[in-house]
Amino acid sequence: MGNKEGRRDYVARKILAVDEKSLIERFLNECIINDDLMFGGTLEGYDNFLSFKDIRDLLFTRESESVIIDCYVNTCLFLPHQENPDIFKTFGYLGAALKGYVQSSKDDKSKFQHFDYSFRKLDCAATEFDLLFSPMHVGTNHWALLVINIKEKEFHVYDSLRNKDCRDISQYVEELRRYMKGKHIDSENWSLRYPDPCPQQGSGDDCAIFTCKYMECLAPRDTQGFPFSQDDMPTVRAKFALHFIKAYFNAQERSERI
């Protein structure tokens, strides 16, 4: 992709519409003078603290943090679901940080508290959902998606590197089983599956983006399979970034009018 200027030009010209090039350039210029938060708290429905660095990483194909996954779900999945609920399955979201919190806990009480916090944030009881999404940070620098398939009574793992032998994943599922049993959901005999097809990534840092795309395809009722691949990642990254950038400038303009 060349140097930073070359990558910037590629994103603006080749992937995004020509009339949005100025928007990207305006945002990148703002990054130079402002490296603070774009969205704090619940502004614009972003229940996270998204920074300018997070967007630069998206645009320039670097590894993405949990905040990108959380913000994507909150805005690109939940907001359309609220507007057109019949198009989507009933799904809940447990947050991208949950696995990390649970597996860093030193005692069962702390683990239970982290699970309890995430499950209490759901709109209704866990048994009323079709799917529960739980992105997992696996190892030190990889993201995968765990789907708790309530209707089929199975755990599904969608992993862009297909780490079937990773104990990290099975250990987390066992922790979930224990918690769910305490909440009168007997998942002891639910199988842990790695469904196919499951698009696989290349050698880059696109695992978080794959995780978002898995959820995007699983949530609607009318989507069959996973119509994306590694070749689509530059476009997907640019579209994600553009979504957040537009929301940022819309919020700025509204603030100036008040």
mmCIF file of C-alpha atoms in Angstrom:
data_model
loop_
_atom_site.group_PDB
_atom_site.id
_atom_site.type_symbol
_atom_site.label_atom_id
_atom_site.label_comp_id
_atom_site.label_asym_id
_atom_site.label_seq_id
_atom_site.Cartn_x
_atom_site.Cartn_y
_atom_site.Cartn_z
ATOM 1 C CA MET A 1 0.000 0.000 0.000
ATOM 2 C CA GLY A 2 3.024 2.300 0.089
ATOM 3 C CA ASN A 3 3.620 5.115 2.563
ATOM 4 C CA LYS A 4 0.977 6.845 4.684
ATOM 5 C CA GLU A 5 0.127 9.380 1.968
ATOM 6 C CA GLY A 6 -0.241 6.597 -0.571
ATOM 7 C CA ARG A 7 -2.521 4.607 1.692
ATOM 8 C CA ARG A 8 -4.605 7.681 2.422
ATOM 9 C CA ASP A 9 -5.040 8.342 -1.279
ATOM 10 C CA TYR A 10 -5.896 4.684 -1.959
ATOM 11 C CA VAL A 11 -8.620 4.637 0.678
ATOM 12 C CA ALA A 12 -10.079 7.914 -0.489
ATOM 13 C CA ARG A 13 -9.974 7.333 -4.251
ATOM 14 C CA LYS A 14 -10.236 3.605 -4.858
ATOM 15 C CA ILE A 15 -12.525 2.401 -2.099
ATOM 16 C CA LEU A 16 -14.692 5.325 -1.059
ATOM 17 C CA ALA A 17 -16.761 7.512 -3.327
ATOM 18 C CA VAL A 18 -14.918 10.487 -4.800
ATOM 19 C CA ASP A 19 -17.195 12.972 -3.003
ATOM 20 C CA GLU A 20 -16.152 11.440 0.334
ATOM 21 C CA LYS A 21 -12.431 11.920 -0.222
ATOM 22 C CA SER A 22 -12.569 15.400 1.324
ATOM 23 C CA LEU A 23 -14.318 13.961 4.382
ATOM 24 C CA ILE A 24 -11.511 11.453 4.943
ATOM 25 C CA GLU A 25 -8.833 14.101 4.423
ATOM 26 C CA ARG A 26 -10.617 16.472 6.795
ATOM 27 C CA PHE A 27 -10.722 13.746 9.419
ATOM 28 C CA LEU A 28 -7.053 12.770 8.994
ATOM 29 C CA ASN A 29 -6.021 16.408 9.293
ATOM 30 C CA GLU A 30 -8.019 16.620 12.517
ATOM 31 C CA CYS A 31 -6.160 13.553 13.791
ATOM 32 C CA ILE A 32 -2.923 15.518 13.549
ATOM 33 C CA ILE A 33 -4.121 18.158 16.008
ATOM 34 C CA ASN A 34 -6.415 15.976 18.120
ATOM 35 C CA ASP A 35 -5.537 12.534 19.459
ATOM 36 C CA ASP A 36 -8.252 12.542 22.095
ATOM 37 C CA LEU A 37 -11.567 10.681 22.176
ATOM 38 C CA MET A 38 -13.991 10.839 19.278
ATOM 39 C CA PHE A 39 -16.911 9.475 21.276
ATOM 40 C CA GLY A 40 -17.076 9.400 25.045
ATOM 41 C CA GLY A 41 -19.691 7.547 27.048
ATOM 42 C CA THR A 42 -22.975 7.106 25.227
ATOM 43 C CA LEU A 43 -22.698 9.976 22.730
ATOM 44 C CA GLU A 44 -24.455 9.072 19.489
ATOM 45 C CA GLY A 45 -25.199 5.599 20.812
ATOM 46 C CA TYR A 46 -21.524 4.664 21.072
ATOM 47 C CA ASP A 47 -21.369 3.059 24.490
ATOM 48 C CA ASN A 48 -17.573 3.124 24.366
ATOM 49 C CA PHE A 49 -14.651 5.502 24.162
ATOM 50 C CA LEU A 50 -13.544 5.503 20.541
ATOM 51 C CA SER A 51 -10.320 7.383 19.786
ATOM 52 C CA PHE A 52 -8.807 8.906 16.671
ATOM 53 C CA LYS A 53 -6.050 6.290 16.865
ATOM 54 C CA ASP A 54 -8.659 3.518 16.565
ATOM 55 C CA ILE A 55 -9.850 5.005 13.266
ATOM 56 C CA ARG A 56 -6.319 5.485 11.948
ATOM 57 C CA ASP A 57 -5.663 1.821 12.696
ATOM 58 C CA LEU A 58 -8.809 0.900 10.777
ATOM 59 C CA LEU A 59 -7.825 2.985 7.761
ATOM 60 C CA PHE A 60 -4.228 1.827 7.670
ATOM 61 C CA THR A 61 -4.879 -1.913 8.221
ATOM 62 C CA ARG A 62 -3.440 -2.272 11.685
ATOM 63 C CA GLU A 63 -4.749 -4.481 14.484
ATOM 64 C CA SER A 64 -8.076 -3.241 15.875
ATOM 65 C CA GLU A 65 -9.002 -3.021 19.541
ATOM 66 C CA SER A 66 -12.129 -4.270 21.309
ATOM 67 C CA VAL A 67 -13.705 -0.814 21.120
ATOM 68 C CA ILE A 68 -14.035 -1.135 17.334
ATOM 69 C CA ILE A 69 -15.958 -4.392 17.703
ATOM 70 C CA ASP A 70 -18.202 -2.986 20.438
ATOM 71 C CA CYS A 71 -18.944 0.240 18.557
ATOM 72 C CA TYR A 72 -19.618 -1.666 15.363
ATOM 73 C CA VAL A 73 -22.182 -3.896 17.091
ATOM 74 C CA ASN A 74 -23.842 -0.994 18.900
ATOM 75 C CA THR A 75 -24.314 1.090 15.774
ATOM 76 C CA CYS A 76 -24.192 -1.150 12.704
ATOM 77 C CA LEU A 77 -26.168 -4.069 14.151
ATOM 78 C CA PHE A 78 -28.313 -2.842 17.027
ATOM 79 C CA LEU A 79 -29.506 0.441 15.502
ATOM 80 C CA PRO A 80 -30.733 -1.183 12.244
ATOM 81 C CA HIS A 81 -32.263 -3.965 14.339
ATOM 82 C CA GLN A 82 -34.257 -1.409 16.322
ATOM 83 C CA GLU A 83 -35.542 0.151 13.106
ATOM 84 C CA ASN A 84 -36.358 -3.143 11.319
ATOM 85 C CA PRO A 85 -36.640 -5.884 13.961
ATOM 86 C CA ASP A 86 -38.354 -8.358 11.615
ATOM 87 C CA ILE A 87 -35.265 -8.522 9.397
ATOM 88 C CA PHE A 88 -33.043 -9.790 12.214
ATOM 89 C CA LYS A 89 -32.877 -12.816 14.437
ATOM 90 C CA THR A 90 -33.225 -12.110 18.130
ATOM 91 C CA PHE A 91 -29.624 -11.629 19.197
ATOM 92 C CA GLY A 92 -27.808 -10.332 22.237
ATOM 93 C CA TYR A 93 -24.285 -9.071 22.742
ATOM 94 C CA LEU A 94 -22.011 -9.847 25.695
ATOM 95 C CA GLY A 95 -19.190 -7.415 24.866
ATOM 96 C CA ALA A 96 -15.715 -7.892 23.460
ATOM 97 C CA ALA A 97 -13.976 -7.444 26.824
ATOM 98 C CA LEU A 98 -15.897 -10.159 28.697
ATOM 99 C CA LYS A 99 -13.553 -13.089 28.010
ATOM 100 C CA GLY A 100 -10.508 -11.049 29.014
ATOM 101 C CA TYR A 101 -12.114 -9.975 32.274
ATOM 102 C CA VAL A 102 -13.238 -13.499 33.114
ATOM 103 C CA GLN A 103 -9.931 -15.193 32.390
ATOM 104 C CA SER A 104 -7.950 -12.547 34.276
ATOM 105 C CA SER A 105 -10.039 -13.136 37.410
ATOM 106 C CA LYS A 106 -8.299 -15.004 40.215
ATOM 107 C CA ASP A 107 -11.395 -16.495 41.837
ATOM 108 C CA ASP A 108 -14.811 -17.847 40.866
ATOM 109 C CA LYS A 109 -16.654 -14.981 42.559
ATOM 110 C CA SER A 110 -14.966 -12.395 40.319
ATOM 111 C CA LYS A 111 -15.621 -14.473 37.213
ATOM 112 C CA PHE A 112 -19.281 -14.768 38.153
ATOM 113 C CA GLN A 113 -19.519 -11.006 38.666
ATOM 114 C CA HIS A 114 -18.143 -10.288 35.174
ATOM 115 C CA PHE A 115 -20.533 -12.765 33.563
ATOM 116 C CA ASP A 116 -23.403 -11.425 35.630
ATOM 117 C CA TYR A 117 -22.723 -7.843 34.561
ATOM 118 C CA SER A 118 -22.752 -8.738 30.847
ATOM 119 C CA PHE A 119 -25.820 -10.951 31.038
ATOM 120 C CA ARG A 120 -27.746 -8.359 33.081
ATOM 121 C CA LYS A 121 -27.156 -5.804 30.309
ATOM 122 C CA LEU A 122 -29.149 -7.956 27.866
ATOM 123 C CA ASP A 123 -32.624 -6.687 26.986
ATOM 124 C CA CYS A 124 -34.301 -9.864 28.234
ATOM 125 C CA ALA A 125 -33.506 -13.281 29.687
ATOM 126 C CA ALA A 126 -30.796 -15.213 27.834
ATOM 127 C CA THR A 127 -33.228 -18.022 26.970
ATOM 128 C CA GLU A 128 -35.363 -15.600 24.925
ATOM 129 C CA PHE A 129 -32.612 -14.985 22.366
ATOM 130 C CA ASP A 130 -31.772 -16.975 19.256
ATOM 131 C CA LEU A 131 -28.080 -16.089 19.457
ATOM 132 C CA LEU A 132 -25.687 -14.497 21.927
ATOM 133 C CA PHE A 133 -22.493 -13.016 20.457
ATOM 134 C CA SER A 134 -19.326 -13.099 22.555
ATOM 135 C CA PRO A 135 -16.169 -11.936 20.710
ATOM 136 C CA MET A 136 -13.066 -13.549 22.199
ATOM 137 C CA HIS A 137 -9.524 -12.277 22.417
ATOM 138 C CA VAL A 138 -7.605 -15.518 21.913
ATOM 139 C CA GLY A 139 -4.004 -15.789 22.997
ATOM 140 C CA THR A 140 -2.222 -12.447 22.874
ATOM 141 C CA ASN A 141 -3.277 -10.797 19.623
ATOM 142 C CA HIS A 142 -6.139 -12.614 17.903
ATOM 143 C CA TRP A 143 -9.935 -12.173 17.786
ATOM 144 C CA ALA A 144 -12.523 -14.896 17.162
ATOM 145 C CA LEU A 145 -16.281 -15.072 17.642
ATOM 146 C CA LEU A 146 -18.125 -17.364 20.027
ATOM 147 C CA VAL A 147 -21.844 -17.686 19.290
ATOM 148 C CA ILE A 148 -24.048 -19.143 22.020
ATOM 149 C CA ASN A 149 -26.788 -20.658 19.896
ATOM 150 C CA ILE A 150 -29.643 -20.782 22.370
ATOM 151 C CA LYS A 151 -32.186 -22.274 19.960
ATOM 152 C CA GLU A 152 -29.930 -25.083 18.723
ATOM 153 C CA LYS A 153 -28.313 -25.574 22.158
ATOM 154 C CA GLU A 154 -24.768 -25.417 20.835
ATOM 155 C CA PHE A 155 -21.652 -23.262 21.082
ATOM 156 C CA HIS A 156 -20.318 -22.171 17.679
ATOM 157 C CA VAL A 157 -16.852 -20.732 17.108
ATOM 158 C CA TYR A 158 -16.079 -18.666 14.009
ATOM 159 C CA ASP A 159 -12.347 -18.170 13.807
ATOM 160 C CA SER A 160 -10.503 -16.615 10.873
ATOM 161 C CA LEU A 161 -7.418 -18.670 11.807
ATOM 162 C CA ARG A 162 -9.372 -21.813 12.786
ATOM 163 C CA ASN A 163 -7.686 -22.463 16.136
ATOM 164 C CA LYS A 164 -9.539 -25.693 16.842
ATOM 165 C CA ASP A 165 -6.881 -26.934 19.247
ATOM 166 C CA CYS A 166 -6.656 -23.722 21.260
ATOM 167 C CA ARG A 167 -7.328 -24.543 24.926
ATOM 168 C CA ASP A 168 -8.040 -20.868 25.534
ATOM 169 C CA ILE A 169 -11.372 -21.201 23.718
ATOM 170 C CA SER A 170 -12.528 -24.447 25.327
ATOM 171 C CA GLN A 171 -11.624 -23.128 28.788
ATOM 172 C CA TYR A 172 -13.742 -20.033 28.234
ATOM 173 C CA VAL A 173 -16.671 -22.166 27.080
ATOM 174 C CA GLU A 174 -16.360 -24.257 30.245
ATOM 175 C CA GLU A 175 -16.518 -21.089 32.352
ATOM 176 C CA LEU A 176 -19.649 -20.109 30.459
ATOM 177 C CA ARG A 177 -21.220 -23.512 31.069
ATOM 178 C CA ARG A 178 -20.685 -23.148 34.805
ATOM 179 C CA TYR A 179 -22.181 -19.667 34.856
ATOM 180 C CA MET A 180 -25.183 -20.616 32.727
ATOM 181 C CA LYS A 181 -25.886 -23.647 34.919
ATOM 182 C CA GLY A 182 -26.111 -21.303 37.886
ATOM 183 C CA LYS A 183 -28.709 -19.343 35.914
ATOM 184 C CA HIS A 184 -30.776 -22.488 35.244
ATOM 185 C CA ILE A 185 -29.537 -22.955 31.665
ATOM 186 C CA ASP A 186 -28.192 -26.488 31.477
ATOM 187 C CA SER A 187 -25.590 -26.268 28.716
ATOM 188 C CA GLU A 188 -23.419 -29.104 29.990
ATOM 189 C CA ASN A 189 -24.187 -31.310 26.984
ATOM 190 C CA TRP A 190 -24.169 -28.537 24.385
ATOM 191 C CA SER A 191 -21.568 -29.305 21.733
ATOM 192 C CA LEU A 192 -18.719 -26.955 20.804
ATOM 193 C CA ARG A 193 -18.622 -26.698 17.014
ATOM 194 C CA TYR A 194 -16.553 -24.899 14.381
ATOM 195 C CA PRO A 195 -19.075 -24.497 11.541
ATOM 196 C CA ASP A 196 -18.112 -24.477 7.872
ATOM 197 C CA PRO A 197 -17.895 -22.466 5.744
ATOM 198 C CA CYS A 198 -15.924 -19.933 7.738
ATOM 199 C CA PRO A 199 -13.948 -17.358 5.715
ATOM 200 C CA GLN A 200 -10.259 -17.323 6.606
ATOM 201 C CA GLN A 201 -7.927 -14.348 6.800
ATOM 202 C CA GLY A 202 -4.548 -13.832 5.223
ATOM 203 C CA SER A 203 -1.374 -12.843 7.022
ATOM 204 C CA GLY A 204 -2.552 -9.373 8.094
ATOM 205 C CA ASP A 205 -4.277 -7.988 11.188
ATOM 206 C CA ASP A 206 -7.869 -8.418 10.053
ATOM 207 C CA CYS A 207 -9.168 -10.812 12.739
ATOM 208 C CA ALA A 208 -11.295 -8.163 14.481
ATOM 209 C CA ILE A 209 -12.843 -7.163 11.149
ATOM 210 C CA PHE A 210 -13.624 -10.806 10.349
ATOM 211 C CA THR A 211 -15.258 -11.098 13.778
ATOM 212 C CA CYS A 212 -17.532 -8.139 12.994
ATOM 213 C CA LYS A 213 -18.405 -9.530 9.576
ATOM 214 C CA TYR A 214 -19.328 -12.929 11.044
ATOM 215 C CA MET A 215 -21.856 -11.189 13.316
ATOM 216 C CA GLU A 216 -23.111 -9.034 10.457
ATOM 217 C CA CYS A 217 -23.916 -12.150 8.425
ATOM 218 C CA LEU A 218 -25.344 -14.210 11.289
ATOM 219 C CA ALA A 219 -27.722 -11.538 12.637
ATOM 220 C CA PRO A 220 -30.068 -11.049 9.608
ATOM 221 C CA ARG A 221 -32.627 -13.702 8.778
ATOM 222 C CA ASP A 222 -32.106 -13.523 5.014
ATOM 223 C CA THR A 223 -28.300 -13.818 4.758
ATOM 224 C CA GLN A 224 -27.001 -17.146 3.501
ATOM 225 C CA GLY A 225 -23.418 -18.052 4.333
ATOM 226 C CA PHE A 226 -20.613 -15.520 4.544
ATOM 227 C CA PRO A 227 -20.341 -13.504 1.306
ATOM 228 C CA PHE A 228 -16.936 -11.962 2.024
ATOM 229 C CA SER A 229 -13.271 -12.932 1.949
ATOM 230 C CA GLN A 230 -9.817 -11.595 2.704
ATOM 231 C CA ASP A 231 -9.905 -9.700 -0.604
ATOM 232 C CA ASP A 232 -12.770 -7.563 0.735
ATOM 233 C CA MET A 233 -10.960 -6.400 3.866
ATOM 234 C CA PRO A 234 -9.595 -3.062 2.560
ATOM 235 C CA THR A 235 -13.115 -2.085 1.464
ATOM 236 C CA VAL A 236 -14.689 -3.303 4.703
ATOM 237 C CA ARG A 237 -12.171 -1.403 6.820
ATOM 238 C CA ALA A 238 -12.786 1.787 4.865
ATOM 239 C CA LYS A 239 -16.571 1.445 5.189
ATOM 240 C CA PHE A 240 -16.327 0.860 8.942
ATOM 241 C CA ALA A 241 -14.081 3.904 9.315
ATOM 242 C CA LEU A 242 -16.354 6.039 7.153
ATOM 243 C CA HIS A 243 -19.355 5.069 9.273
ATOM 244 C CA PHE A 244 -17.643 6.285 12.451
ATOM 245 C CA ILE A 245 -16.191 9.393 10.787
ATOM 246 C CA LYS A 246 -19.592 10.516 9.495
ATOM 247 C CA ALA A 247 -21.083 10.049 12.946
ATOM 248 C CA TYR A 248 -18.238 12.072 14.451
ATOM 249 C CA PHE A 249 -18.745 15.071 12.152
ATOM 250 C CA ASN A 250 -22.533 14.868 12.511
ATOM 251 C CA ALA A 251 -22.111 15.069 16.290
ATOM 252 C CA GLN A 252 -19.677 17.988 15.890
ATOM 253 C CA GLU A 253 -22.134 19.917 13.729
ATOM 254 C CA ARG A 254 -25.003 19.341 16.151
ATOM 255 C CA SER A 255 -22.856 20.512 19.057
ATOM 256 C CA GLU A 256 -22.009 23.721 17.209
ATOM 257 C CA ARG A 257 -25.704 24.463 16.633
ATOM 258 C CA ILE A 258 -26.584 24.121 20.299
#
